[in-house]
Each structure stands twice: as C-alpha cells, then as structure tokens.
Amino acid sequence: MRILHCIGTQGMAGTERYVSELADWQRKTDDVRVLIARQSHDPETGADIVQSLPSGLPVRAGRFGFSAALIREIVDFKPDVIHTHLGLASFRGGVLLRLWLRHCRMRPAVVATLHKAWSSRAYRRHDGLICIAGWQREEIPASFAGRVATISNWTKPVAYDPVFRDIFRREMGIKADEFLIGAGGRLIAEKGFDLILDAFRKASFPLGRLVIFGDGPEREALKQIAPPGVIFAGYRHDLKRDMSALDAFAMASLREPFGLILLEAMAAGLPVIATKAGGVPDILAQAPEWMVPPGDSDALAEGLQRLYGSKRREWNLSGFTLPEQAMKIRHFYQDCLGQHRSGEEGSGAVC
C-alpha cells in the first residue's frame, strides 16, 4: 500500500509525533511519504517534525505551495491513501477531492485523523475520519457520508532512569527528598496552568516542588503568579526521559483533544491527576478517581494532596500500543478504499 501523510504545521508537538511514529511504523510494510510545509520548524523552540522522521520519508512543499506539492505527489507517487492531519492539510485534501480527484476512477482514499474538533470546512469531503477520542465522534454530524472510527493515540514504553533523575534534580536545584510533581504542554490559557499554580499553592506541601515543562505566550504571566517552589523548565526535547525525575504528574486542561502527555506520564509509572476534559476519560476510564472537574482549582488541590507521597505504579496501557492502533488504522484504510472504489468502477479517468 502507498500511503501519503500530509501535515502543514510548524514545530513538534503531539500531532507531529503521531504522524512521525505512525509513518515510521507503517514503512515496515508499506511505501510511505510525509508531505510537510515548506517551513516546518517552530521559530520559538526550533523544534521540527523533520527531526523525528527517518531519512526518505519527508517531502517538503516547494515555492508553489502545499496544494501544488500535494498534486505533484498524487501524480508521481500515486498513493492509495492520502492521510491528512489538522486543518490546513485536511482542507486542501478535501478541495482536491471535490475539484479533481472525484473524476478519477482509481483515486486514492482521503482519510483524516481528528487531532482537534470536527470542522465541516476541513473534513466534510473526506472518505473517512479517525477520531482519537470518544467526544470527537459525538460531534460528527449524521450528514457526513464517509466512514468513522475511534482509534486512540498510543505511547511507547518509558524506561525509568535513576541516573538521569539525579542529574536533572541537581541541575534544577531540587533536593533528593523533595516530592516533585510535573506538568507540561504549550503554555496557553486552555491548558490550565494557572489552575495548577493555584492548586499547588493551596495544597501547601512541606517538601513539595512543581516543575512545568513547555513554553508559550502565557509563560511570563504564569511566572508572575507562581508560588514558591515552582520551576519553569522551558521547552524540552526529550520529555519522556524527563519523566524519570518526577514523582507524580498533573494535567489541568480546560480542553484536551486526547492527552498524550498524560498517557506518557502513566507509561513512565507516575501517579497522575487530570481534569475530566476531552480525551482524558478515555485514558483514565479504569481509574475515574484520578479525574477532577475542569476549572476547579480546589478539587485539583485536593487531588494534588492525594498524589503527595504516592509511589510509582504500573498502569494497564495495553489498549494504547502503537502496533495495535496502527493495525486498526490499516484496516480502516482498507474499508475506505473498498467503499469508494466499489462505487466508482467503470467511471472517470485513471489518475
């Protein structure tokens, strides 16, 4: 199978990681390319999806733009599946499907993963939609004619590194006996870092510290309201490794499409507390006692107090493995291909 992933973002966050890990896995059995933007690095952090893609997979859009590059790849690569990610790439894939690909007898199936909310403008013309959490599926209107499946994100095993734990703590000025709670993500309002700071202040741990990983437009404002004991570690290139330095993890998002960083904290064996937002109930379905209402710093403070002094634990994440989810995605591709090609036999031009 020939698979063309399309993503037009800048930087390296959860969506870009999804694309790079899925494409890397798929290339074991399939012919895969990843069409990326002409400029794909984040000017604030320097992060770039290219850094995580194996050589030969990324294809960069040229000076004529993303749509022209997509047409070129359709003609030259002849993908069986075009898998789009986020609004820019998904909208352009849908436009091509309406204006050009619909006239092709052997056109590719156009599939999207919903990394955020449903958008009629971006997704209504697709042959199939992959939801990463249950709440997204509920938003898709009954008028959508394509196939829909819920296939969650995944995480890889995270090894505990006691040596790095000591190194990190020395660098950050954290004592060995201090209980370190972590939080991370882009520092924007919807991630609720102001709530975490308020809850940490209310919890008032005698030997507790809070480290916040990430950067963004809210950084300086958050630093102004941070209570004593809080460290802003900035953007980190290997957050999975950083998990070894932590004793627990907290997430206070007001909206959270999935919650990959929460899943990674659990894979690292950390006790967690998270707001019941977006995809978090899918992740903590078997442990609802570790969820609190979004926007409630008092409930979050109580959750932090329950975390305080907790030991590392082993979560059952058997439903969030890459091999299992990649196989589900492959079956979904085949379903979408079978659906639209069975209805197009004998009509249209060969593309």
Coordinates of C-alpha atoms in Angstrom, one line a residue:
M1 CA 0.0 0.0 0.0
R2 CA 1.2 3.5 -0.8
I3 CA 0.4 6.0 2.0
L4 CA 0.9 9.8 1.8
H5 CA 0.6 11.6 5.1
C6 CA 0.0 15.4 4.8
I7 CA 0.7 17.8 7.6
G8 CA 1.3 21.6 7.2
T9 CA 2.3 22.6 10.7
Q10 CA 5.4 24.1 12.3
G11 CA 7.1 22.5 15.2
M12 CA 7.0 19.2 17.0
A13 CA 4.1 18.5 19.4
G14 CA 1.5 15.7 19.9
T15 CA 0.1 15.8 16.3
E16 CA 3.6 15.8 14.7
R17 CA 4.7 12.9 17.0
Y18 CA 1.6 11.0 16.0
V19 CA 2.4 11.4 12.3
S20 CA 6.1 10.6 12.6
E21 CA 5.6 7.5 14.8
L22 CA 2.8 6.2 12.6
A23 CA 4.7 6.8 9.4
D24 CA 7.8 5.2 10.8
W25 CA 5.8 2.1 11.8
Q26 CA 4.0 1.8 8.5
R27 CA 7.1 1.9 6.4
K28 CA 8.0 -1.5 7.7
T29 CA 5.3 -3.0 5.4
D30 CA 4.2 -0.1 3.1
D31 CA 5.6 2.6 0.9
V32 CA 5.2 5.8 2.9
R33 CA 5.8 9.5 2.4
V34 CA 5.1 12.5 4.6
L35 CA 4.3 15.8 2.9
I36 CA 5.3 18.7 5.1
A37 CA 5.2 22.5 4.9
R38 CA 8.0 24.5 3.2
Q39 CA 8.8 25.9 6.6
S40 CA 8.2 23.3 9.3
H41 CA 10.3 24.4 12.3
D42 CA 8.8 26.3 15.2
P43 CA 10.5 29.8 15.4
E44 CA 10.1 29.9 19.2
T45 CA 11.6 26.5 20.1
G46 CA 13.4 25.4 17.0
A47 CA 11.5 22.0 17.1
D48 CA 10.8 20.5 13.7
I49 CA 9.0 17.3 12.6
V50 CA 11.9 16.6 10.2
Q51 CA 14.0 15.8 13.3
S52 CA 11.8 12.8 14.1
L53 CA 11.2 11.5 10.6
P54 CA 13.6 8.8 9.1
S55 CA 15.5 9.8 6.0
G56 CA 13.5 9.4 2.9
L57 CA 10.0 9.9 4.4
P58 CA 9.6 13.7 4.5
V59 CA 8.8 15.6 1.2
R60 CA 8.9 19.3 1.6
A61 CA 6.4 21.6 -0.2
G62 CA 8.1 24.0 -2.6
R63 CA 7.8 27.6 -3.6
F64 CA 4.4 26.9 -5.4
G65 CA 2.8 25.9 -2.1
F66 CA 1.3 23.0 -0.3
S67 CA -1.5 22.3 -2.8
A68 CA 0.8 22.2 -5.7
A69 CA 3.1 19.8 -3.9
L70 CA 0.2 17.6 -3.0
I71 CA -0.9 17.4 -6.6
R72 CA 2.7 16.5 -7.6
E73 CA 2.8 13.7 -5.1
I74 CA -0.6 12.3 -6.3
V75 CA 0.7 12.2 -9.8
D76 CA 4.2 10.9 -9.1
F77 CA 3.7 8.8 -6.0
K78 CA 0.2 7.6 -6.9
P79 CA -0.8 6.9 -3.2
D80 CA -3.6 4.5 -2.4
V81 CA -4.4 6.6 0.7
I82 CA -3.9 10.3 1.5
H83 CA -4.0 10.7 5.3
T84 CA -4.3 14.3 6.3
H85 CA -3.7 15.9 9.7
L86 CA -5.1 19.2 11.0
G87 CA -7.0 21.9 9.2
L88 CA -4.6 23.2 6.6
A89 CA -3.7 19.9 5.0
S90 CA -7.2 18.4 5.5
F91 CA -8.9 21.4 3.9
R92 CA -6.7 21.2 0.8
G93 CA -7.0 17.5 0.6
G94 CA -10.8 17.9 0.7
V95 CA -10.7 20.6 -2.0
L96 CA -8.7 18.4 -4.3
L97 CA -11.1 15.5 -3.7
R98 CA -14.0 17.7 -4.8
L99 CA -12.4 19.5 -7.7
W100 CA -10.2 16.9 -9.2
L101 CA -10.0 13.5 -7.6
R102 CA -13.7 12.8 -7.9
H103 CA -13.2 12.4 -11.6
C104 CA -10.5 9.7 -11.2
R105 CA -11.6 6.1 -11.5
M106 CA -8.7 4.8 -9.3
R107 CA -8.3 7.8 -7.0
P108 CA -6.9 7.4 -3.5
A109 CA -9.0 7.3 -0.4
V110 CA -8.7 10.6 1.5
V111 CA -8.7 10.0 5.3
A112 CA -8.1 12.4 8.2
T113 CA -7.3 12.0 11.8
L114 CA -9.1 14.4 14.0
H115 CA -6.5 15.8 16.3
K116 CA -8.8 18.5 17.4
A117 CA -12.5 19.2 16.9
W118 CA -14.7 18.4 13.9
S119 CA -14.7 21.1 11.2
S120 CA -17.1 20.9 8.3
R121 CA -14.9 23.1 6.2
A122 CA -11.9 20.8 6.6
Y123 CA -13.4 17.3 6.8
R124 CA -16.8 17.0 5.2
R125 CA -15.5 15.8 1.8
H126 CA -13.2 13.0 3.3
D127 CA -13.8 9.3 2.7
G128 CA -13.1 8.6 6.3
L129 CA -12.4 10.2 9.7
I130 CA -10.3 8.7 12.6
C131 CA -11.3 10.1 16.0
I132 CA -8.7 9.8 18.7
A133 CA -11.3 10.2 21.5
G134 CA -14.9 9.5 22.0
W135 CA -16.0 13.1 22.4
Q136 CA -15.0 13.8 18.8
R137 CA -17.2 11.1 17.3
E138 CA -20.2 12.7 19.0
E139 CA -19.6 16.0 17.2
I140 CA -19.6 14.5 13.7
P141 CA -23.0 15.2 12.0
A142 CA -25.2 12.4 10.7
S143 CA -24.9 14.0 7.3
F144 CA -21.2 13.1 7.0
A145 CA -21.2 10.4 4.3
G146 CA -17.8 8.8 4.9
R147 CA -16.7 6.1 7.4
V148 CA -15.9 7.0 11.0
A149 CA -13.8 5.1 13.5
T150 CA -12.4 5.8 17.0
I151 CA -8.8 4.7 17.2
S152 CA -7.0 6.3 20.2
N153 CA -3.5 7.6 20.3
W154 CA -0.7 5.5 21.7
T155 CA 2.5 5.7 23.7
K156 CA 5.7 3.7 23.8
P157 CA 7.2 2.2 27.0
V158 CA 9.1 4.7 29.0
A159 CA 12.1 3.4 30.9
Y160 CA 12.9 4.7 34.4
D161 CA 16.4 6.3 34.5
P162 CA 17.6 6.8 38.1
V163 CA 20.9 8.3 36.9
F164 CA 19.1 11.0 34.9
R165 CA 16.8 11.6 37.8
D166 CA 19.7 12.6 39.9
I167 CA 21.3 14.7 37.1
F168 CA 18.0 16.6 36.4
R169 CA 17.4 17.3 40.1
R170 CA 20.9 18.7 40.6
E171 CA 20.6 20.9 37.6
M172 CA 17.2 22.3 38.8
G173 CA 18.2 22.6 42.4
I174 CA 15.7 20.0 43.6
K175 CA 16.6 18.0 46.7
A176 CA 16.5 14.2 46.7
D177 CA 13.8 14.1 49.4
E178 CA 11.5 16.7 47.7
F179 CA 8.4 15.3 46.1
L180 CA 8.4 16.6 42.5
I181 CA 5.1 17.0 40.6
G182 CA 5.4 17.7 36.9
A183 CA 3.1 19.4 34.4
G184 CA 3.7 20.1 30.7
G185 CA 2.5 21.4 27.4
R186 CA 2.2 24.6 25.4
L187 CA 1.7 27.5 27.8
I188 CA -1.6 28.7 26.6
A189 CA -4.8 29.5 28.5
E190 CA -6.7 26.3 27.6
K191 CA -4.1 24.1 29.2
G192 CA -5.0 25.5 32.7
F193 CA -1.5 26.1 34.1
D194 CA -2.9 29.0 36.1
L195 CA -5.2 26.4 37.8
I196 CA -2.2 24.1 38.6
L197 CA -0.3 27.0 40.1
D198 CA -3.3 28.0 42.3
A199 CA -3.9 24.4 43.3
F200 CA -0.2 23.9 44.1
R201 CA -0.3 27.0 46.4
K202 CA -3.5 25.7 48.1
A203 CA -2.1 22.2 48.6
S204 CA 0.9 23.6 50.5
F205 CA 3.3 20.7 50.6
P206 CA 6.0 20.7 53.2
L207 CA 8.6 19.1 50.9
G208 CA 6.8 19.5 47.5
R209 CA 8.0 21.2 44.3
L210 CA 6.3 21.7 40.9
V211 CA 8.1 21.7 37.6
I212 CA 6.4 23.0 34.4
F213 CA 7.7 21.9 31.1
G214 CA 7.0 23.9 28.0
D215 CA 6.9 27.3 26.5
G216 CA 4.3 29.6 25.0
P217 CA 2.7 33.1 25.2
E218 CA 1.4 32.7 28.8
R219 CA 4.9 32.0 30.2
E220 CA 5.7 35.4 31.7
A221 CA 2.2 35.9 33.1
L222 CA 2.3 32.4 34.7
K223 CA 5.7 33.2 36.3
Q224 CA 4.2 36.3 37.8
I225 CA 1.6 34.3 39.7
A226 CA 3.7 31.3 40.6
P227 CA 4.0 30.5 44.3
P228 CA 7.3 29.5 45.8
G229 CA 8.6 26.0 44.9
V230 CA 7.7 26.2 41.2
I231 CA 10.3 25.7 38.4
F232 CA 9.7 26.7 34.8
A233 CA 11.9 24.3 32.8
G234 CA 11.1 25.6 29.4
Y235 CA 10.7 23.5 26.2
R236 CA 12.4 20.1 26.5
H237 CA 13.4 17.9 23.5
D238 CA 13.0 14.6 25.4
L239 CA 10.1 14.9 27.8
K240 CA 9.8 11.2 28.1
R241 CA 13.3 11.0 29.7
D242 CA 12.4 13.9 31.9
M243 CA 9.6 11.8 33.4
S244 CA 12.3 9.9 35.4
A245 CA 12.9 13.0 37.5
L246 CA 9.3 13.2 38.6
D247 CA 7.3 11.6 41.4
A248 CA 3.8 12.4 40.0
F249 CA 2.1 14.3 37.2
A250 CA -0.8 16.7 36.9
M251 CA -2.8 18.0 34.0
A252 CA -5.4 20.7 34.3
S253 CA -6.6 21.3 30.7
L254 CA -9.9 23.0 30.2
R255 CA -10.0 21.4 26.7
E256 CA -7.8 18.4 25.7
P257 CA -8.3 16.6 22.4
F258 CA -6.6 13.5 23.7
G259 CA -4.0 14.0 26.4
L260 CA -0.9 12.3 25.1
I261 CA 1.4 13.8 27.8
L262 CA -0.8 12.2 30.4
L263 CA -0.5 8.9 28.7
E264 CA 3.3 9.2 28.6
A265 CA 3.4 10.1 32.3
M266 CA 1.4 6.9 33.0
A267 CA 3.7 4.9 30.8
A268 CA 6.6 6.2 32.9
G269 CA 4.9 4.7 36.0
L270 CA 3.8 8.0 37.6
P271 CA 0.7 8.5 39.7
V272 CA -1.4 11.2 38.0
I273 CA -4.3 13.6 38.5
A274 CA -6.1 15.2 35.5
T275 CA -9.2 17.2 34.7
K276 CA -12.1 15.3 33.1
A277 CA -11.8 17.0 29.7
G278 CA -11.7 15.8 26.1
G279 CA -9.9 12.5 25.8
V280 CA -8.9 12.2 29.4
P281 CA -11.9 10.0 30.3
D282 CA -10.8 7.6 27.6
I283 CA -7.4 7.3 29.1
L284 CA -8.5 7.1 32.8
A285 CA -11.6 5.0 32.2
Q286 CA -10.4 2.4 34.6
A287 CA -9.3 4.9 37.2
P288 CA -12.0 7.7 37.4
E289 CA -11.0 8.6 40.9
W290 CA -7.9 10.4 39.5
M291 CA -10.1 12.8 37.5
V292 CA -11.3 16.2 38.7
P293 CA -13.7 18.7 37.2
P294 CA -12.2 21.2 34.7
G295 CA -11.7 24.7 36.0
D296 CA -11.9 23.7 39.7
S297 CA -8.6 24.6 41.5
D298 CA -10.0 23.4 44.9
A299 CA -10.7 19.9 43.5
L300 CA -7.3 19.9 41.8
A301 CA -5.6 20.9 45.1
E302 CA -7.3 18.0 46.8
G303 CA -6.1 15.8 44.0
L304 CA -2.5 17.0 44.4
Q305 CA -2.7 16.3 48.2
R306 CA -3.8 12.7 47.4
L307 CA -0.8 12.4 45.0
Y308 CA 1.7 13.7 47.6
G309 CA 3.8 10.8 48.8
S310 CA 2.4 8.3 46.3
K311 CA 4.6 5.6 45.0
R312 CA 5.3 4.8 41.3
R313 CA 2.7 2.4 39.9
E314 CA 2.1 0.3 36.8
W315 CA -0.9 1.3 34.7
N316 CA -2.6 -1.1 32.3
L317 CA -2.0 0.6 29.0
S318 CA -2.4 -2.5 26.8
G319 CA -5.1 -0.6 24.7
F320 CA -2.7 2.2 23.8
T321 CA 0.1 0.4 21.9
L322 CA 1.4 1.5 18.5
P323 CA 1.3 -1.9 16.8
E324 CA -2.4 -2.4 17.8
Q325 CA -3.5 1.1 16.8
A326 CA -1.5 1.0 13.5
M327 CA -3.2 -2.2 12.6
K328 CA -6.6 -0.7 13.2
I329 CA -5.7 2.3 11.0
R330 CA -4.6 -0.1 8.2
H331 CA -7.9 -1.9 8.4
F332 CA -9.7 1.5 8.3
Y333 CA -7.8 2.5 5.2
Q334 CA -8.9 -0.8 3.5
D335 CA -12.5 -0.2 4.5
C336 CA -12.4 3.3 3.0
L337 CA -10.7 2.1 -0.2
G338 CA -13.3 -0.6 -0.6
Q339 CA -16.2 1.8 0.0
H340 CA -15.3 4.4 -2.6
R341 CA -13.8 2.2 -5.2
S342 CA -16.7 -0.2 -5.3
G343 CA -18.9 2.8 -6.2
E344 CA -16.5 4.2 -8.9
E345 CA -15.8 1.2 -11.1
G346 CA -16.2 1.9 -14.7
S347 CA -16.4 5.7 -14.4
G348 CA -14.0 8.5 -14.5
A349 CA -10.4 8.8 -15.8
V350 CA -7.5 6.9 -14.4
C351 CA -5.3 9.3 -12.4

